[in-house]
PDB file of C-alpha atoms in Angstrom:
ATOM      1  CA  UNK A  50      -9.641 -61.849  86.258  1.00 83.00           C
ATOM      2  CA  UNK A  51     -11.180 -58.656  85.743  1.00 85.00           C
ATOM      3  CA  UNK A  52      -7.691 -56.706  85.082  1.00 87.00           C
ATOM      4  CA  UNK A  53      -6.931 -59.287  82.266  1.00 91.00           C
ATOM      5  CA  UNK A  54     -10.452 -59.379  80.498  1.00 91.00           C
ATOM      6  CA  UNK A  55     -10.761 -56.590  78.030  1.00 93.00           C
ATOM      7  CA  UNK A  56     -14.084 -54.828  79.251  1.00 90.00           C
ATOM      8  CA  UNK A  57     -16.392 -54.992  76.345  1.00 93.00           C
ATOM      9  CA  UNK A  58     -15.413 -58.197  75.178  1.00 95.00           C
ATOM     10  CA  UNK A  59     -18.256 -60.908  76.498  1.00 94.00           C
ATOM     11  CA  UNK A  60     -15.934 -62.231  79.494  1.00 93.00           C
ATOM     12  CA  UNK A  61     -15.546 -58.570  80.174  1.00 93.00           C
ATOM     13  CA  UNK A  62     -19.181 -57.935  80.309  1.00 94.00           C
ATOM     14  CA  UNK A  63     -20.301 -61.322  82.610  1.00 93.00           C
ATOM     15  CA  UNK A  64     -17.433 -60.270  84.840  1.00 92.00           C
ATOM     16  CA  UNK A  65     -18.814 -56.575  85.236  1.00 93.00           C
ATOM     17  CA  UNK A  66     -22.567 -58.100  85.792  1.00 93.00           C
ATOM     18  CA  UNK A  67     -21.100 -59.876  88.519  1.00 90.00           C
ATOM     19  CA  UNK A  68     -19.608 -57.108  90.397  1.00 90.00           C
ATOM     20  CA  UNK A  69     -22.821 -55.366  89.864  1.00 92.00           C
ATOM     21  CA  UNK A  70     -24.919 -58.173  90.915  1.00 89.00           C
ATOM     22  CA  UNK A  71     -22.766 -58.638  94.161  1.00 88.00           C
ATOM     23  CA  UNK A  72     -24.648 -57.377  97.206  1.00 88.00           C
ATOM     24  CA  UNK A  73     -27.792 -59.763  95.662  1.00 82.00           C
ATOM     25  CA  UNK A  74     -25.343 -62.862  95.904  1.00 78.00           C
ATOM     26  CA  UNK A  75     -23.810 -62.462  98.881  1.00 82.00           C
ATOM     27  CA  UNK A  76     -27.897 -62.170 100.096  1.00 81.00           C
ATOM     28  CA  UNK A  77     -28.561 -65.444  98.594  1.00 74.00           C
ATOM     29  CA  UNK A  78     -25.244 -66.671 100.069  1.00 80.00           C
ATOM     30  CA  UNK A  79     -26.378 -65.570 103.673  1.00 85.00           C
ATOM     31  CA  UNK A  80     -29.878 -66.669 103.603  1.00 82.00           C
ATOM     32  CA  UNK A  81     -30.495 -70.798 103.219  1.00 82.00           C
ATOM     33  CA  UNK A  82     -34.210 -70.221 102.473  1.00 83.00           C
ATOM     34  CA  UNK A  83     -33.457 -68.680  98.958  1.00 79.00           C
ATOM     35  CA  UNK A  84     -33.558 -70.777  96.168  1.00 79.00           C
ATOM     36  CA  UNK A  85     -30.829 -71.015  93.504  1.00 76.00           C
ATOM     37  CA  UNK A  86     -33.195 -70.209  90.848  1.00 80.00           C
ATOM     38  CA  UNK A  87     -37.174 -70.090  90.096  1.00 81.00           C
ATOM     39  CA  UNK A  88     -37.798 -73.652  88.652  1.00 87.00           C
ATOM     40  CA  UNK A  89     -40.293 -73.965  91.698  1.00 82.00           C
ATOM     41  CA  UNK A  90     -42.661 -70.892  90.458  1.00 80.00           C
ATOM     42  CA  UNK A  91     -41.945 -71.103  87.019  1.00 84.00           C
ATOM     43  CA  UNK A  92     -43.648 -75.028  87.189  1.00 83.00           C
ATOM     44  CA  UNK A  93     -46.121 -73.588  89.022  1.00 78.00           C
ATOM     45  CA  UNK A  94     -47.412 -71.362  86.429  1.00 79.00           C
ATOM     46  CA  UNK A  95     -46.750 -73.518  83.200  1.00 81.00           C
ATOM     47  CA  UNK A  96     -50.420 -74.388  83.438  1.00 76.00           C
ATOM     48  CA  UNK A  97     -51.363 -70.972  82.810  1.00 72.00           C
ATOM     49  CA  UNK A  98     -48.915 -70.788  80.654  1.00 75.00           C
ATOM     50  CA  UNK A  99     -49.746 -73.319  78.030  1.00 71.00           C
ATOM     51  CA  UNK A 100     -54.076 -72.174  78.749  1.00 69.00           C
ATOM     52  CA  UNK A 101     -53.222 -67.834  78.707  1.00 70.00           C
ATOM     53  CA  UNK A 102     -54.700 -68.186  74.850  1.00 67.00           C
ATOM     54  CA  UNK A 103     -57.965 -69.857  75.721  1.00 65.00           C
ATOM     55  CA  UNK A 104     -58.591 -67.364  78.464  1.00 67.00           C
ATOM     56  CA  UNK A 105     -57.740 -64.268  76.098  1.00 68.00           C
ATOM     57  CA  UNK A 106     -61.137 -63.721  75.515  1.00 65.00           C
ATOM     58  CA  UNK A 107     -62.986 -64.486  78.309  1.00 69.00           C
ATOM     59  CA  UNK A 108     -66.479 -63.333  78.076  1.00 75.00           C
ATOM     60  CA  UNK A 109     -67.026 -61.639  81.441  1.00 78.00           C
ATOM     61  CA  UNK A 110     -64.582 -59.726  83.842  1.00 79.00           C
ATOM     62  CA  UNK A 111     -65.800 -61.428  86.848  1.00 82.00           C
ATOM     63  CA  UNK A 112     -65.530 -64.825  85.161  1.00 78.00           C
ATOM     64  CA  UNK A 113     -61.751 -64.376  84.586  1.00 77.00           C
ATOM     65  CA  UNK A 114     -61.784 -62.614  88.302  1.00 81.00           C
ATOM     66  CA  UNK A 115     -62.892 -65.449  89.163  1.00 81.00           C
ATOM     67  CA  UNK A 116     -60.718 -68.049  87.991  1.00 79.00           C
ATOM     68  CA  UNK A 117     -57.982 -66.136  88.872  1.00 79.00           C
ATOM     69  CA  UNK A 118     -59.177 -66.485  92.374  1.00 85.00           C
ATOM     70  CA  UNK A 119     -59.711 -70.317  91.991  1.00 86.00           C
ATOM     71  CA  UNK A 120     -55.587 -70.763  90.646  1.00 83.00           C
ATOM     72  CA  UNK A 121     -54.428 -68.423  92.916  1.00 86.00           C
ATOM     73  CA  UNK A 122     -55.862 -70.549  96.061  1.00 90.00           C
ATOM     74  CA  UNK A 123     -55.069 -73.880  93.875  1.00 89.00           C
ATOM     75  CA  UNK A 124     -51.278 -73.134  93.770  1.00 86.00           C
ATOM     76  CA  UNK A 125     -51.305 -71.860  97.312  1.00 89.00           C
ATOM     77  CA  UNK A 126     -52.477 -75.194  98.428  1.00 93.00           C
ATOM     78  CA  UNK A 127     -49.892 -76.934  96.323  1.00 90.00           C
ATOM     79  CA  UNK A 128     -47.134 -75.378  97.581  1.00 88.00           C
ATOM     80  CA  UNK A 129     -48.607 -75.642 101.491  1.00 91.00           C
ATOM     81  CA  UNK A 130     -48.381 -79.667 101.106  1.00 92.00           C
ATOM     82  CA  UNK A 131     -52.516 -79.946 100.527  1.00 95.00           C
ATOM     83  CA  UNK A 132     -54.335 -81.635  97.790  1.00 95.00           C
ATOM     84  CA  UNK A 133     -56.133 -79.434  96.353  1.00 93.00           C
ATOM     85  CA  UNK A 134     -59.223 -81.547  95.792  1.00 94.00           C
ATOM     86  CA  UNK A 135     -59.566 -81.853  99.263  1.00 95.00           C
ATOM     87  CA  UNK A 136     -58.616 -78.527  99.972  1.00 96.00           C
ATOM     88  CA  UNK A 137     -61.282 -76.721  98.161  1.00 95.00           C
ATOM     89  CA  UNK A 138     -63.800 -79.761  99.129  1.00 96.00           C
ATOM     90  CA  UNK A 139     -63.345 -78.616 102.757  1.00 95.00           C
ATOM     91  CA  UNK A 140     -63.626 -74.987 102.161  1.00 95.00           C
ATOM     92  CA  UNK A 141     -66.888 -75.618 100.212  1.00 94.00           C
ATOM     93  CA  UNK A 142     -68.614 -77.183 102.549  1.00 94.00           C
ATOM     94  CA  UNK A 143     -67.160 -74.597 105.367  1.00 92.00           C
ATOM     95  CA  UNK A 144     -67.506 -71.409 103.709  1.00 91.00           C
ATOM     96  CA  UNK A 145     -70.953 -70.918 103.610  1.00 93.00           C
ATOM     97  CA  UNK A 146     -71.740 -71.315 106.960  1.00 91.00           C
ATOM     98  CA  UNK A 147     -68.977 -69.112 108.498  1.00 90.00           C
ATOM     99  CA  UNK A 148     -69.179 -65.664 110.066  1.00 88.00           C
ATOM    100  CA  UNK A 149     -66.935 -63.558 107.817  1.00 84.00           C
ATOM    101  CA  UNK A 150     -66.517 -61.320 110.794  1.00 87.00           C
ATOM    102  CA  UNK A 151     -64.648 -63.870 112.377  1.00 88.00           C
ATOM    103  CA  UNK A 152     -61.330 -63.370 111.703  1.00 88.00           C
ATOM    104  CA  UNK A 153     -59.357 -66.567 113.439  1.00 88.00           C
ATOM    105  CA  UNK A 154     -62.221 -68.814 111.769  1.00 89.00           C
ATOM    106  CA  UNK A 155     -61.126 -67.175 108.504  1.00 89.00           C
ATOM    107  CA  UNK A 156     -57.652 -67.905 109.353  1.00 92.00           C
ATOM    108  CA  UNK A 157     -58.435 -71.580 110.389  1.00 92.00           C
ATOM    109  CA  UNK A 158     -59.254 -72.402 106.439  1.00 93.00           C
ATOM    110  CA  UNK A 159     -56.105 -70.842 104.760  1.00 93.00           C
ATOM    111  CA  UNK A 160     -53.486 -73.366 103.691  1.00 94.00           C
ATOM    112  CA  UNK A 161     -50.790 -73.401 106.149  1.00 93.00           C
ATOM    113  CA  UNK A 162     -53.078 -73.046 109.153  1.00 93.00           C
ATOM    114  CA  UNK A 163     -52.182 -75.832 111.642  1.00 92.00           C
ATOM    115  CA  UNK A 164     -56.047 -76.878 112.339  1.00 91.00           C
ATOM    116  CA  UNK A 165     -57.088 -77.869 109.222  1.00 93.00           C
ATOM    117  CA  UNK A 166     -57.982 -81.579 109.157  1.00 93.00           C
ATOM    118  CA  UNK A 167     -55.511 -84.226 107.939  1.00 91.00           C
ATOM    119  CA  UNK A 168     -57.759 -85.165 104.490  1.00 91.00           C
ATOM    120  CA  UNK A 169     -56.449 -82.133 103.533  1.00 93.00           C
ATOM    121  CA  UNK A 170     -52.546 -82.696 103.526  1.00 90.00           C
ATOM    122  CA  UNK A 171     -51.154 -84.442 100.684  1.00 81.00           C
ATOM    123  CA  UNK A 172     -50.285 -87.956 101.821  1.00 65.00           C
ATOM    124  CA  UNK A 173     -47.082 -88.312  99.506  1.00 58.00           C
TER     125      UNK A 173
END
Protein backbone atom coordinates (compact mmCIF):
# COMPACT_ATOMS: atom_id res chain seq x y z
CA UNK A 1 0.00 0.00 0.00
CA UNK A 2 2.75 2.18 0.74
CA UNK A 3 3.21 3.44 -3.09
CA UNK A 4 -0.54 4.50 -3.06
CA UNK A 5 -0.69 6.26 0.46
CA UNK A 6 0.44 9.82 0.20
CA UNK A 7 3.30 9.93 2.93
CA UNK A 8 2.23 12.54 5.35
CA UNK A 9 -1.25 11.85 5.24
CA UNK A 10 -2.16 9.59 8.59
CA UNK A 11 -2.28 6.15 6.52
CA UNK A 12 1.01 7.38 5.21
CA UNK A 13 2.46 7.88 8.57
CA UNK A 14 1.08 4.29 10.37
CA UNK A 15 2.41 2.67 7.23
CA UNK A 16 6.00 4.30 7.65
CA UNK A 17 5.90 3.37 11.63
CA UNK A 18 5.47 0.01 10.51
CA UNK A 19 8.37 -0.34 8.29
CA UNK A 20 10.29 1.27 11.01
CA UNK A 21 8.99 -0.88 13.67
CA UNK A 22 9.75 -4.08 11.54
CA UNK A 23 12.79 -5.91 12.91
CA UNK A 24 10.76 -5.52 16.61
CA UNK A 25 7.74 -7.49 14.98
CA UNK A 26 9.23 -9.98 13.26
CA UNK A 27 11.04 -10.53 17.09
CA UNK A 28 7.72 -10.84 18.60
CA UNK A 29 6.68 -13.00 15.62
CA UNK A 30 9.69 -15.45 16.27
CA UNK A 31 9.56 -15.65 19.93
CA UNK A 32 6.09 -17.35 21.56
CA UNK A 33 7.06 -16.10 25.05
CA UNK A 34 6.37 -12.37 24.12
CA UNK A 35 3.24 -11.02 24.86
CA UNK A 36 1.05 -9.07 22.41
CA UNK A 37 0.92 -6.19 24.63
CA UNK A 38 1.57 -5.15 28.49
CA UNK A 39 -1.97 -5.65 30.03
CA UNK A 40 -0.09 -8.21 32.38
CA UNK A 41 2.38 -5.40 33.98
CA UNK A 42 0.29 -2.61 33.51
CA UNK A 43 -2.48 -4.59 36.11
CA UNK A 44 0.23 -5.24 38.06
CA UNK A 45 1.06 -1.78 38.90
CA UNK A 46 -2.53 -0.14 38.94
CA UNK A 47 -2.27 -0.48 42.69
CA UNK A 48 0.47 1.86 42.80
CA UNK A 49 -1.05 3.60 40.49
CA UNK A 50 -4.29 4.66 42.04
CA UNK A 51 -1.96 4.98 45.92
CA UNK A 52 1.42 7.13 44.04
CA UNK A 53 -0.49 10.39 45.74
CA UNK A 54 -0.66 9.07 49.27
CA UNK A 55 2.94 8.02 49.13
CA UNK A 56 4.11 11.54 47.67
CA UNK A 57 5.06 12.60 50.85
CA UNK A 58 6.28 9.97 52.70
CA UNK A 59 7.94 11.04 55.81
CA UNK A 60 11.18 9.05 55.76
CA UNK A 61 13.41 7.74 52.81
CA UNK A 62 13.81 4.40 54.26
CA UNK A 63 10.08 4.12 54.91
CA UNK A 64 9.27 4.52 51.17
CA UNK A 65 12.63 2.22 50.59
CA UNK A 66 10.98 0.14 52.31
CA UNK A 67 7.72 -0.34 50.90
CA UNK A 68 9.11 -0.36 47.74
CA UNK A 69 10.88 -3.45 48.81
CA UNK A 70 7.63 -5.01 50.28
CA UNK A 71 5.61 -4.42 46.46
CA UNK A 72 8.43 -5.29 44.66
CA UNK A 73 8.61 -8.94 46.41
CA UNK A 74 4.55 -8.81 46.56
CA UNK A 75 4.22 -8.66 42.72
CA UNK A 76 7.09 -11.06 42.26
CA UNK A 77 5.16 -13.60 44.15
CA UNK A 78 2.05 -12.88 42.18
CA UNK A 79 3.33 -13.41 39.06
CA UNK A 80 5.44 -16.78 40.36
CA UNK A 81 1.86 -18.50 41.15
CA UNK A 82 2.30 -17.80 45.25
CA UNK A 83 -0.06 -16.14 47.56
CA UNK A 84 1.45 -13.65 48.83
CA UNK A 85 0.14 -13.97 52.37
CA UNK A 86 1.73 -17.08 52.60
CA UNK A 87 4.63 -16.09 50.84
CA UNK A 88 5.83 -13.40 53.07
CA UNK A 89 4.39 -15.56 56.20
CA UNK A 90 7.08 -18.14 55.30
CA UNK A 91 9.85 -15.77 54.72
CA UNK A 92 9.10 -14.14 58.13
CA UNK A 93 9.39 -16.80 60.07
CA UNK A 94 12.63 -18.04 57.89
CA UNK A 95 14.51 -14.98 57.53
CA UNK A 96 15.67 -14.36 60.75
CA UNK A 97 17.23 -17.37 61.45
CA UNK A 98 19.19 -17.82 58.16
CA UNK A 99 22.89 -17.41 57.44
CA UNK A 100 22.97 -14.61 54.86
CA UNK A 101 26.24 -16.08 53.76
CA UNK A 102 24.49 -18.88 52.50
CA UNK A 103 23.78 -18.32 49.19
CA UNK A 104 21.55 -21.59 47.98
CA UNK A 105 19.51 -21.05 51.38
CA UNK A 106 18.96 -17.50 50.08
CA UNK A 107 17.97 -18.89 46.85
CA UNK A 108 15.63 -21.57 48.46
CA UNK A 109 13.14 -18.52 49.64
CA UNK A 110 12.84 -16.55 46.30
CA UNK A 111 9.59 -17.12 44.43
CA UNK A 112 10.18 -19.48 41.71
CA UNK A 113 12.53 -21.69 43.69
CA UNK A 114 11.28 -25.31 43.38
CA UNK A 115 11.67 -26.11 47.34
CA UNK A 116 9.51 -23.84 48.75
CA UNK A 117 6.61 -25.58 50.52
CA UNK A 118 3.22 -26.07 48.83
CA UNK A 119 1.22 -23.39 51.41
CA UNK A 120 2.94 -21.15 49.44
CA UNK A 121 1.55 -21.76 45.80
CA UNK A 122 -1.66 -20.31 45.02
CA UNK A 123 -4.20 -23.13 44.98
CA UNK A 124 -6.43 -21.58 42.08
Amino acid sequence: QKPRVLPKSAFGQAIKYCFNQWDKLTVFLEDGRLELDNNRSERSIKPFVIGRKNWLFASAARGANASATIYSIVETAKENGLNPFNYLQYLFERLPNLDLGDQDALDGLLPWSATLPPGCRDSK
